[in-house]
Every structure is written in structure tokens, then in C-alpha cells.
Coordinates of C-alpha atoms in Angstrom, one line a residue:
Chain A
X298 CA -14.5 36.9 12.6
X299 CA -13.8 33.7 14.4
X300 CA -16.5 32.3 16.8
X301 CA -16.1 30.0 19.7
X302 CA -16.0 26.6 18.1
X303 CA -14.4 27.9 15.0
X304 CA -17.6 28.7 13.1
X305 CA -17.5 31.8 10.9
X306 CA -20.2 34.3 11.8
X307 CA -22.0 35.3 8.6
X308 CA -25.4 36.2 10.2
X309 CA -26.5 39.6 9.1
X310 CA -24.2 40.1 6.2
X311 CA -26.8 39.2 3.7
X312 CA -24.1 37.9 1.4
X313 CA -25.6 35.0 -0.4
X314 CA -22.4 33.7 -1.8
X315 CA -20.7 33.8 1.6
X316 CA -23.6 31.9 3.1
X317 CA -23.5 29.3 0.3
X318 CA -19.7 28.8 0.6
X319 CA -19.8 28.4 4.4
X320 CA -22.8 26.0 4.1
X321 CA -20.8 23.8 1.6
X322 CA -17.8 24.0 4.0
X323 CA -20.1 22.9 6.8
X324 CA -21.2 19.8 4.9
X325 CA -17.6 19.0 4.0
X326 CA -16.4 19.2 7.6
X327 CA -16.1 15.5 8.9
X328 CA -16.9 16.7 12.4
X329 CA -20.5 17.3 11.3
X330 CA -20.9 13.7 10.2
X331 CA -20.1 11.9 13.5
X332 CA -21.5 11.8 17.0
X333 CA -24.9 12.6 18.4
X334 CA -25.1 16.0 16.6
X335 CA -23.9 14.5 13.3
X336 CA -26.0 14.5 10.2
X337 CA -26.6 10.6 10.2
X338 CA -27.6 10.7 13.8
X339 CA -29.9 13.7 13.5
X340 CA -31.5 12.4 10.2
X341 CA -32.0 9.0 12.0
X342 CA -33.8 10.7 14.9
X343 CA -36.0 12.7 12.4
X344 CA -36.9 9.6 10.4
X345 CA -37.6 7.4 13.4
X346 CA -39.8 9.9 15.1
X347 CA -41.7 10.6 11.9
X348 CA -42.2 6.9 11.0
X349 CA -43.3 6.1 14.6
X350 CA -45.9 8.9 14.5
X351 CA -47.3 7.9 11.1
X352 CA -47.4 4.2 12.1
X353 CA -49.2 4.9 15.4
X354 CA -51.6 7.3 13.7
X355 CA -52.3 4.7 10.9
X356 CA -52.9 2.0 13.5
X357 CA -55.7 4.3 15.0
X358 CA -57.0 6.0 11.9
X359 CA -57.0 3.2 9.3
X360 CA -59.3 0.7 11.2
X361 CA -61.5 3.6 12.4
X362 CA -61.8 5.0 8.8
X363 CA -62.5 1.5 7.3
X364 CA -65.3 0.9 9.8
X365 CA -66.9 4.3 9.4
X366 CA -66.6 4.3 5.6
X367 CA -68.0 0.8 5.3
X368 CA -70.9 1.3 7.7
X369 CA -71.6 4.7 6.0
X370 CA -72.3 6.1 9.4
X371 CA -70.5 8.4 11.8
X372 CA -69.1 10.6 9.0
X373 CA -70.2 13.7 10.9
X374 CA -67.7 12.8 13.6
X375 CA -65.0 12.2 11.0
X376 CA -65.8 15.6 9.4
X377 CA -65.6 17.3 12.7
X378 CA -62.2 15.6 13.5
X379 CA -61.0 16.8 10.1
X380 CA -62.2 20.4 10.6
X381 CA -60.7 20.7 14.1
X382 CA -57.5 19.1 12.9
X383 CA -57.2 21.8 10.3
X384 CA -57.7 24.6 12.8
X385 CA -55.1 23.3 15.3
X386 CA -51.6 24.4 14.2
X387 CA -48.8 21.8 14.8
X388 CA -46.7 24.4 16.6
X389 CA -49.5 25.1 19.1
X390 CA -50.1 21.5 19.8
X391 CA -46.3 20.8 20.4
X392 CA -45.9 23.6 22.9
X393 CA -49.3 22.9 24.6
X394 CA -48.1 19.3 25.4
X395 CA -44.9 20.4 27.2
X396 CA -46.5 21.2 30.6
X397 CA -48.3 17.9 30.4
X398 CA -45.8 15.4 29.0
X399 CA -42.5 17.1 29.6
X400 CA -39.8 18.1 27.1
X401 CA -38.6 16.4 24.0
X402 CA -39.8 13.1 22.6
X403 CA -42.6 12.6 25.2
X404 CA -44.3 15.7 24.0
X405 CA -43.4 15.5 20.3
X406 CA -44.7 12.0 19.7
X407 CA -48.3 12.5 20.9
X408 CA -48.5 15.9 19.1
X409 CA -47.2 14.3 15.9
X410 CA -49.6 11.4 16.2
X411 CA -52.6 13.7 16.7
X412 CA -51.6 15.7 13.7
X413 CA -51.2 12.7 11.5
X414 CA -54.6 11.2 12.3
X415 CA -57.1 13.6 10.5
X416 CA -55.8 13.3 6.9
X417 CA -55.5 9.4 7.1
X418 CA -59.0 9.2 8.7
X419 CA -60.7 11.5 6.2
X420 CA -59.2 10.0 3.1
X421 CA -59.9 6.4 4.3
X422 CA -63.6 7.3 5.0
X423 CA -64.0 9.2 1.7
X424 CA -62.1 6.6 -0.3
X425 CA -64.3 3.7 1.0
X426 CA -67.5 5.7 0.7
X427 CA -66.8 6.7 -2.9
X428 CA -66.2 3.2 -4.2
X429 CA -68.7 2.6 -7.0
X430 CA -72.0 1.4 -5.5
X431 CA -72.5 -1.1 -8.4
X432 CA -69.2 -2.7 -7.7
X433 CA -70.1 -3.1 -4.0
X434 CA -73.5 -4.5 -5.0
X435 CA -71.9 -7.0 -7.4
X436 CA -69.7 -8.2 -4.5
X437 CA -72.7 -8.7 -2.3
X438 CA -74.6 -10.4 -5.1
X439 CA -71.7 -12.9 -5.4
X440 CA -72.4 -13.9 -1.8
X441 CA -69.5 -12.0 -0.2
X442 CA -69.8 -11.2 3.5
X443 CA -69.5 -7.6 4.7
X444 CA -66.0 -8.2 5.7
X445 CA -65.1 -9.7 2.4
X446 CA -66.7 -6.8 0.5
X447 CA -64.6 -4.4 2.6
X448 CA -61.3 -6.2 2.3
X449 CA -61.5 -7.5 -1.2
X450 CA -63.6 -4.9 -3.0
X451 CA -63.7 -1.6 -1.2
X452 CA -60.1 -1.4 0.2
X453 CA -58.4 -2.2 -3.2
X454 CA -60.6 0.4 -5.0
X455 CA -60.0 3.0 -2.3
X456 CA -56.3 2.4 -1.9
X457 CA -55.0 5.3 -4.0
X458 CA -57.1 7.8 -2.0
X459 CA -55.9 6.2 1.3
X460 CA -52.3 6.5 0.1
X461 CA -52.9 10.2 -0.5
X462 CA -54.0 10.5 3.1
X463 CA -50.9 8.8 4.3
X464 CA -48.8 11.1 2.1
X465 CA -50.4 14.2 3.5
X466 CA -49.8 12.9 7.0
X467 CA -46.2 11.9 6.4
X468 CA -45.2 15.2 4.7
X469 CA -46.9 17.1 7.6
X470 CA -45.2 15.0 10.2
X471 CA -41.7 15.4 8.6
X472 CA -42.3 19.2 8.6
X473 CA -43.5 19.2 12.2
X474 CA -40.8 16.9 13.5
X475 CA -38.5 19.9 12.6
X476 CA -40.4 21.9 15.2
X477 CA -39.7 19.3 17.9
X478 CA -36.3 20.8 18.3
X479 CA -38.1 23.8 19.8
X480 CA -39.2 21.7 22.8
X481 CA -35.8 20.2 23.2
X482 CA -36.4 17.3 20.9
X483 CA -33.9 15.9 18.4
X484 CA -34.0 15.6 14.7
X485 CA -32.9 17.9 11.9
X486 CA -34.7 20.9 13.4
X487 CA -31.8 21.0 16.0
X488 CA -29.5 22.5 13.4
X489 CA -32.0 25.3 12.6
X490 CA -32.9 26.1 16.2
X491 CA -29.3 25.9 17.4
X492 CA -28.2 27.9 14.4
X493 CA -30.6 30.6 15.2
X494 CA -29.5 30.7 18.9
X495 CA -25.8 30.7 18.0
X496 CA -26.2 32.9 14.9
X497 CA -24.4 30.4 12.7
X498 CA -25.8 30.9 9.2
X499 CA -24.0 27.8 7.8
X500 CA -25.7 25.5 10.4
X501 CA -29.1 27.2 9.8
X502 CA -29.0 26.7 6.0
X503 CA -27.5 23.2 6.2
X504 CA -30.4 22.2 8.5
X505 CA -33.0 23.9 6.2
X506 CA -31.5 22.0 3.2
X507 CA -31.6 18.6 4.9
X508 CA -35.2 19.2 6.1
X509 CA -36.4 20.3 2.7
X510 CA -34.8 17.3 1.0
X511 CA -36.4 14.9 3.5
X512 CA -39.8 16.5 3.0
X513 CA -39.5 16.3 -0.8
X514 CA -38.2 12.8 -0.8
X515 CA -41.2 11.8 1.5
X516 CA -43.7 13.4 -0.9
X517 CA -42.1 11.9 -4.0
X518 CA -42.0 8.4 -2.3
X519 CA -45.7 8.4 -1.6
X520 CA -46.6 9.9 -5.0
X521 CA -44.6 7.1 -6.6
X522 CA -46.5 4.4 -4.6
X523 CA -49.8 6.1 -5.5
X524 CA -48.9 6.1 -9.2
X525 CA -47.9 2.4 -9.1
X526 CA -51.4 1.7 -7.6
X527 CA -53.3 3.8 -10.1
X528 CA -51.3 2.3 -13.0
X529 CA -51.1 5.6 -14.8
X530 CA -48.9 8.7 -14.6
X531 CA -50.8 11.3 -12.6
X532 CA -49.9 15.0 -12.5
X533 CA -52.6 16.2 -10.0
X534 CA -51.8 16.6 -6.4
X535 CA -54.7 15.1 -4.4
X536 CA -53.4 15.9 -0.9
X537 CA -54.5 19.5 -0.7
X538 CA -58.3 19.7 -0.5
X539 CA -59.8 21.8 -3.3
X540 CA -63.0 22.3 -1.3
X541 CA -63.0 22.4 2.5
X542 CA -65.8 19.9 2.9
X543 CA -64.2 16.5 2.8
X544 CA -67.6 14.9 2.0
X545 CA -68.6 17.4 -0.7
X546 CA -68.6 14.5 -3.2
X547 CA -64.9 14.5 -3.9
X548 CA -61.9 14.8 -1.6
X549 CA -60.0 16.6 -4.2
X550 CA -60.1 17.3 -7.9
Chain B
X58 CA -53.7 25.7 36.2
X59 CA -55.2 28.9 34.7
X60 CA -54.2 32.0 36.6
X61 CA -56.6 34.8 35.8
X62 CA -54.2 37.5 37.2
X63 CA -51.6 36.4 34.6
X64 CA -54.2 36.9 31.8
X65 CA -55.1 40.3 33.2
X66 CA -51.5 41.4 33.5
X67 CA -50.7 40.3 30.0
X68 CA -53.9 41.6 28.3
X69 CA -52.1 44.3 26.3
X70 CA -49.5 41.7 25.1
X71 CA -52.2 39.2 24.2
X72 CA -54.3 41.8 22.3
X73 CA -51.3 43.2 20.4
X74 CA -50.1 39.7 19.4
X75 CA -53.6 38.8 18.3
X76 CA -53.6 41.8 16.0
X77 CA -50.1 40.9 14.8
X78 CA -51.4 37.4 14.0
X79 CA -54.3 38.8 12.0
X80 CA -52.1 41.3 10.2
X81 CA -49.5 38.8 9.2
X82 CA -52.2 36.5 7.9
X83 CA -54.1 39.1 6.0
X84 CA -51.0 40.5 4.3
X85 CA -49.8 37.0 3.3
X86 CA -53.2 35.9 1.9
X87 CA -53.7 39.3 0.2
X88 CA -50.2 39.3 -1.5
X89 CA -50.6 35.5 -2.2
X90 CA -53.9 36.1 -3.9
X91 CA -52.5 39.0 -6.0
X92 CA -49.5 36.9 -7.2
X93 CA -51.7 33.8 -7.7
X94 CA -54.3 35.7 -9.8
X95 CA -51.6 37.2 -12.0
X96 CA -49.9 33.8 -12.3
X97 CA -53.2 32.0 -13.2
X98 CA -54.0 34.8 -15.7
X99 CA -50.7 34.3 -17.5
X100 CA -50.4 30.5 -17.5
X101 CA -54.0 29.5 -18.2
X102 CA -54.4 28.2 -21.7
X103 CA -50.6 27.9 -22.0
X104 CA -50.0 24.2 -21.4
X105 CA -46.2 24.5 -21.4
X106 CA -46.3 27.0 -18.5
X107 CA -48.9 25.4 -16.3
X108 CA -46.6 22.4 -15.3
X109 CA -43.5 24.4 -14.3
X110 CA -45.3 27.1 -12.5
X111 CA -47.7 24.9 -10.4
X112 CA -44.7 22.5 -9.9
X113 CA -42.6 25.4 -8.4
X114 CA -45.5 26.5 -6.2
X115 CA -46.1 22.8 -5.2
X116 CA -42.4 22.6 -4.2
X117 CA -42.6 25.7 -2.1
X118 CA -45.7 24.3 -0.4
X119 CA -43.9 21.0 0.4
X120 CA -40.8 22.6 2.0
X121 CA -41.5 22.9 5.7
X122 CA -42.1 26.5 6.8
X123 CA -39.3 26.5 9.3
X124 CA -36.9 25.4 6.6
X125 CA -38.1 28.2 4.3
X126 CA -37.6 30.7 7.1
X127 CA -34.1 29.3 7.7
X128 CA -33.1 29.7 4.1
X129 CA -34.3 33.3 4.1
X130 CA -32.9 34.5 7.5
X131 CA -29.2 34.8 6.3
X132 CA -30.4 36.9 3.3
X133 CA -33.3 39.0 4.5
X134 CA -32.5 38.8 8.3
X135 CA -35.0 38.6 11.1
X136 CA -37.5 40.8 9.4
X137 CA -41.1 41.2 8.5
X138 CA -40.1 40.6 4.9
X139 CA -38.7 37.2 5.8
X140 CA -41.8 36.2 7.6
X141 CA -44.1 37.3 4.8
X142 CA -42.0 35.6 2.0
X143 CA -42.3 32.3 3.8
X144 CA -46.0 32.7 4.5
X145 CA -46.9 33.9 0.9
X146 CA -44.9 31.0 -0.5
X147 CA -47.2 28.5 1.2
X148 CA -50.4 30.2 -0.1
X149 CA -49.4 30.3 -3.8
X150 CA -50.0 26.6 -4.5
X151 CA -53.4 26.5 -2.9
X152 CA -54.7 29.7 -4.4
X153 CA -53.3 29.2 -7.9
X154 CA -54.6 25.7 -8.1
X155 CA -58.1 26.7 -7.0
X156 CA -58.3 29.7 -9.3
X157 CA -57.2 27.5 -12.3
X158 CA -59.7 24.8 -11.3
X159 CA -62.5 27.3 -10.9
X160 CA -61.9 28.8 -14.3
X161 CA -61.6 25.4 -15.9
X162 CA -65.0 24.4 -14.4
X163 CA -66.8 27.3 -16.2
X164 CA -69.2 25.5 -18.7
X165 CA -68.3 25.9 -22.4
X166 CA -72.0 26.9 -23.0
X167 CA -71.6 30.0 -20.8
X168 CA -68.4 31.0 -22.6
X169 CA -70.0 30.6 -26.0
X170 CA -73.1 32.6 -24.9
X171 CA -70.8 35.4 -23.6
X172 CA -68.9 35.4 -26.9
X173 CA -72.2 35.6 -28.8
X174 CA -73.3 38.5 -26.7
X175 CA -70.3 40.4 -27.8
X176 CA -68.2 40.4 -24.6
X177 CA -64.5 41.1 -25.1
X178 CA -61.7 39.1 -23.5
X179 CA -61.8 41.1 -20.2
X180 CA -65.5 41.6 -20.2
X181 CA -66.0 37.9 -20.5
X182 CA -63.4 37.2 -17.7
X183 CA -64.9 39.8 -15.3
X184 CA -68.6 39.4 -15.9
X185 CA -68.9 35.7 -16.8
X186 CA -65.8 33.6 -15.9
X187 CA -64.9 35.0 -12.5
X188 CA -68.4 34.9 -11.0
X189 CA -68.8 31.3 -12.1
X190 CA -65.3 30.4 -10.7
X191 CA -66.0 32.2 -7.5
X192 CA -67.1 29.2 -5.3
X193 CA -63.7 27.4 -5.9
X194 CA -61.7 30.6 -5.6
X195 CA -63.4 31.3 -2.2
X196 CA -62.7 27.8 -1.1
X197 CA -59.0 28.4 -2.0
X198 CA -59.0 31.6 0.1
X199 CA -60.6 29.8 3.0
X200 CA -58.0 26.9 3.0
X201 CA -55.1 29.3 2.4
X202 CA -56.3 31.5 5.3
X203 CA -56.7 28.7 7.8
X204 CA -53.3 27.2 6.7
X205 CA -51.6 30.6 7.1
X206 CA -53.1 31.2 10.5
X207 CA -51.3 28.1 11.6
X208 CA -48.0 28.8 9.9
X209 CA -47.8 32.3 11.3
X210 CA -47.0 30.7 14.7
X211 CA -43.8 29.3 13.4
X212 CA -42.5 32.9 12.6
X213 CA -42.3 33.3 16.4
X214 CA -38.8 31.9 16.0
X215 CA -37.7 35.0 14.1
X216 CA -39.5 37.4 16.5
X217 CA -42.9 37.6 15.0
X218 CA -45.5 34.9 15.3
X219 CA -48.5 36.7 16.8
X220 CA -50.1 34.2 19.2
X221 CA -47.1 31.9 18.6
X222 CA -45.1 34.5 20.4
X223 CA -47.5 34.3 23.4
X224 CA -47.1 30.5 23.5
X225 CA -43.3 30.7 23.1
X226 CA -43.1 33.2 26.0
X227 CA -45.3 30.9 28.1
X228 CA -43.0 28.0 27.2
X229 CA -39.8 30.0 27.9
X230 CA -40.9 31.4 31.3
X231 CA -42.7 28.1 32.4
X232 CA -46.0 30.1 32.4
X233 CA -48.7 27.5 31.6
X234 CA -51.4 30.1 31.6
X235 CA -49.9 31.9 28.7
X236 CA -49.4 28.6 26.8
X237 CA -53.0 27.8 27.3
X238 CA -54.3 31.3 26.4
X239 CA -52.2 31.2 23.2
X240 CA -53.5 27.8 22.3
X241 CA -57.2 28.5 22.9
X242 CA -57.1 31.8 21.0
X243 CA -55.2 30.1 18.1
X244 CA -57.7 27.3 17.7
X245 CA -60.7 29.8 18.1
X246 CA -59.1 32.0 15.4
X247 CA -58.7 29.0 13.0
X248 CA -62.3 27.8 13.6
X249 CA -63.7 31.3 13.3
X250 CA -61.8 31.9 10.0
X251 CA -63.0 28.5 8.6
X252 CA -66.6 29.1 9.5
X253 CA -66.6 32.8 8.6
X254 CA -65.0 32.4 5.2
X255 CA -67.3 29.5 4.5
X256 CA -70.3 31.7 5.3
X257 CA -68.8 34.5 3.1
X258 CA -68.3 32.1 0.3
X259 CA -71.9 31.2 0.3
X260 CA -73.0 34.8 0.8
X261 CA -71.2 36.0 -2.4
X262 CA -72.5 33.1 -4.5
X263 CA -76.2 33.0 -3.7
X264 CA -76.9 31.3 -7.1
X265 CA -74.9 28.2 -6.1
X266 CA -77.1 27.7 -3.1
X267 CA -80.2 27.7 -5.3
X268 CA -78.7 24.8 -7.2
X269 CA -78.2 23.0 -3.9
X270 CA -74.4 22.7 -4.0

């Protein structure tokens, strides 16, 4: 059955092979690779919005986390931020901001930044706090100033844990940027939301595939950096807390 | 900004969506726990299986929920099944990992003592290993539940979503009150689940409090 725009309507057939074939055809269609709604343009929007959100969140959470972790004070505030951050769903934040900031980018960016802050903040504070006390003492004994101890001793030792915080944030942000399409934002979520609205299974599945690949690539990228820093192959995922209290002695197993 | 008459007029909708939210979450965590318990039971002690199974669950956890829903809709349509498959998929990694970590943390002394007392395989698992693993298992349930409460909202796109549906209606009809009500209830639900399950976790493991952990 032909649809306006020439897209085959497969929605509702439940025929997996038909969906797969039409999705492959969708990717092979040159029309889907050019213009504002083309794959390169939508991927670009997705990546730019995600990177911007993580960079802004880092600019806020990294210095704050370093100060709190180094001073060993104010961790109750950091814990509270983390707890509330966990309880506020990204979807809820995104829609909440529309009446205040308007549609699209202007709502999506602040929502994404707020979501990206808690994991970076918590991991930075925990990472700095958990640096071996003897090592810090040795630094002080050598006559290092507080600033030197932080930058030359604590930060290098805490870096793998901080990178895990960045990874958690980045993967969450890439996932949530997909939802930005709901509030008239761009990015790869457009294909899924528009596909739902127009009942085009090929568009829906193509969008889902692109989003999934981007999320996995992001996760792998940060895992790779983390392993380079640790200098050993790790198989454990540290980004999902094993115990809810971020200051229960370990951030993850 | 808040219009109380709108809240009053939509009270039945809000109540039913709140219940739907709780039901979707409870079913997802329940099924997720059953699958994770079975998976953990079969793969523990089998090193060659642990990697592939937790790797698969980890992959399902990484794929954004909206993408997961989108993959499923052409096959299982806009159905309760679609919503639940996506939600359960996201709980598997958290629950399986915490169950395995909990069992791995059981002290060897306790296992040897249980063997010496003549416990069989299941007796030892039920009477010794599970109680000792309970704090980490409860922590997993707590994290999985709070995560699922948030993910349920995304299923509003396929006609479910509980409070996500309330917010989506508020958004579609430019009704700020509904948006705010949905948001406040969602956050309250997440915090209540976090605190409530934290309390439950301590209540069912009174011995761990005595040790000060």
C-alpha cells in the first residue's frame, strides 16, 4: 500500500522480515542522506546537542566536585543532588521546561545539562575523597600546597572514577537527546517520533538503530579512555551504582 | 500558574495514571527479578557464561529506552507487551549484577560452616547464601525500581506511560497545570520509592545494622 511520500506502510503487520527489508531500503535511499532531515544532519544535531550539554555540565560539576572532594566537606549536599537527580526522570524534566523555555533547543539544553551534572559531581567527589590518605599525606610532607596536592596527586589518582562519571552522563545525555524530538527538538529522535506519527516502520526502526549505535559508541569510547588510564583491561562496569549511597565507601564494585 | 479547578476536573485521570505508573513499574521489576534470579542461578560458577549474559544485559541497558520501544513497535505493536519488554530489559543488568555481587560477597567461612552442618545445595542457597546476599539484592531492587519509575514515562509515546501520559497531555493541550502535576507526582514517587525501599532493605536485614553497615 503506497503512502503519501512513497513510503510503504508496514506498521501493524508484525512481519519482521518486511520491516527489516524496508529499513535497509530506507538506508539505501539517497534522499535520506541529504538535507535538514538527512542522516548526517540529524546525527550532527544529536552529537552537537549532547556534547554541548556534557561540556557545560562538566564546567559546572568538575570544579564543584574537586572543591568539595578536596575540602572533604559539603558531601551531604552532593549526596542530596545525586539522590534527587536519580528521582527526576529525564522525560519529566524535558516536558516541564517547555512552558518556561519554549520548544526545542532552548528547553532541551537546560534539561540535558541538569541531567548530566549529578553523575559527574558524585564521581568527582567520591574519586577525590577515596584517594589513598597516605599518598595525600606524602604529598603534603613533600611541601606541596593544597592546590598542588589536588592537581598533581588527587586528580590523577581519581581520574578513572571521574571518567566513569563522565561516561554515565554522556550515555544518559545521548539517550535523552533522543527525547528532545518530543518537544520539537532535532536529533535522531526525530525519525522515531515522526515515524510513530506517520506510521512508517522503516523510519522508526532506522532511527532506533542510529540512536542505539550512537549510545553504544559513546559508552565504548569512554570505556576505552578509562582503560587507557587504568592501564589494565577491566571488565566491570562502574557506571551503575551497586549500592544507592554514593558515599557508602565505594561508588561501585 | 497552577489552576486548582484543572486538578479537580482531572482527578480521576490523574489517579488512574498514577495507578498505571505503579502497575507498569511493579510488573517490570517483578518479571525482571524473576528472569535475573534464574539467569544468576544458571550462570554463577560458570565463568564462560557470565561474560556473554551480563554483556547482553549491559547492552540492553545501554540502548536508550525510546530506541528499544521503537525496535519493538513494528513487531509487538502499541501494546502492554511492548512497554513491558522495554522496561524489563533495562532492569536485567542492574538486578543480575547485584544478585551475582551479593552471592559473591558471601564469606567462604559461612559456606564451609553450612556444608559442615550438612546443608544440601538448595538448603545452603536458601538458608545461608540468600540471607547474606540480601543487602546487595535489595540495593539492586531499589535502583531498578527508581530507574523503571523514570523509564515508564517514555512509554507515554506508545499510549501508556502513567504520569508520563499526564505530562504529555498537559504538553499537547498547553495545559501547564497538568505538566506540573505530572512532574511533582513523578518526583515524589521516585523519592518515596528510593526512601521506602531503602527502609525495607534495612528492615529485612536487621543483622547488617548491628554491624554498623
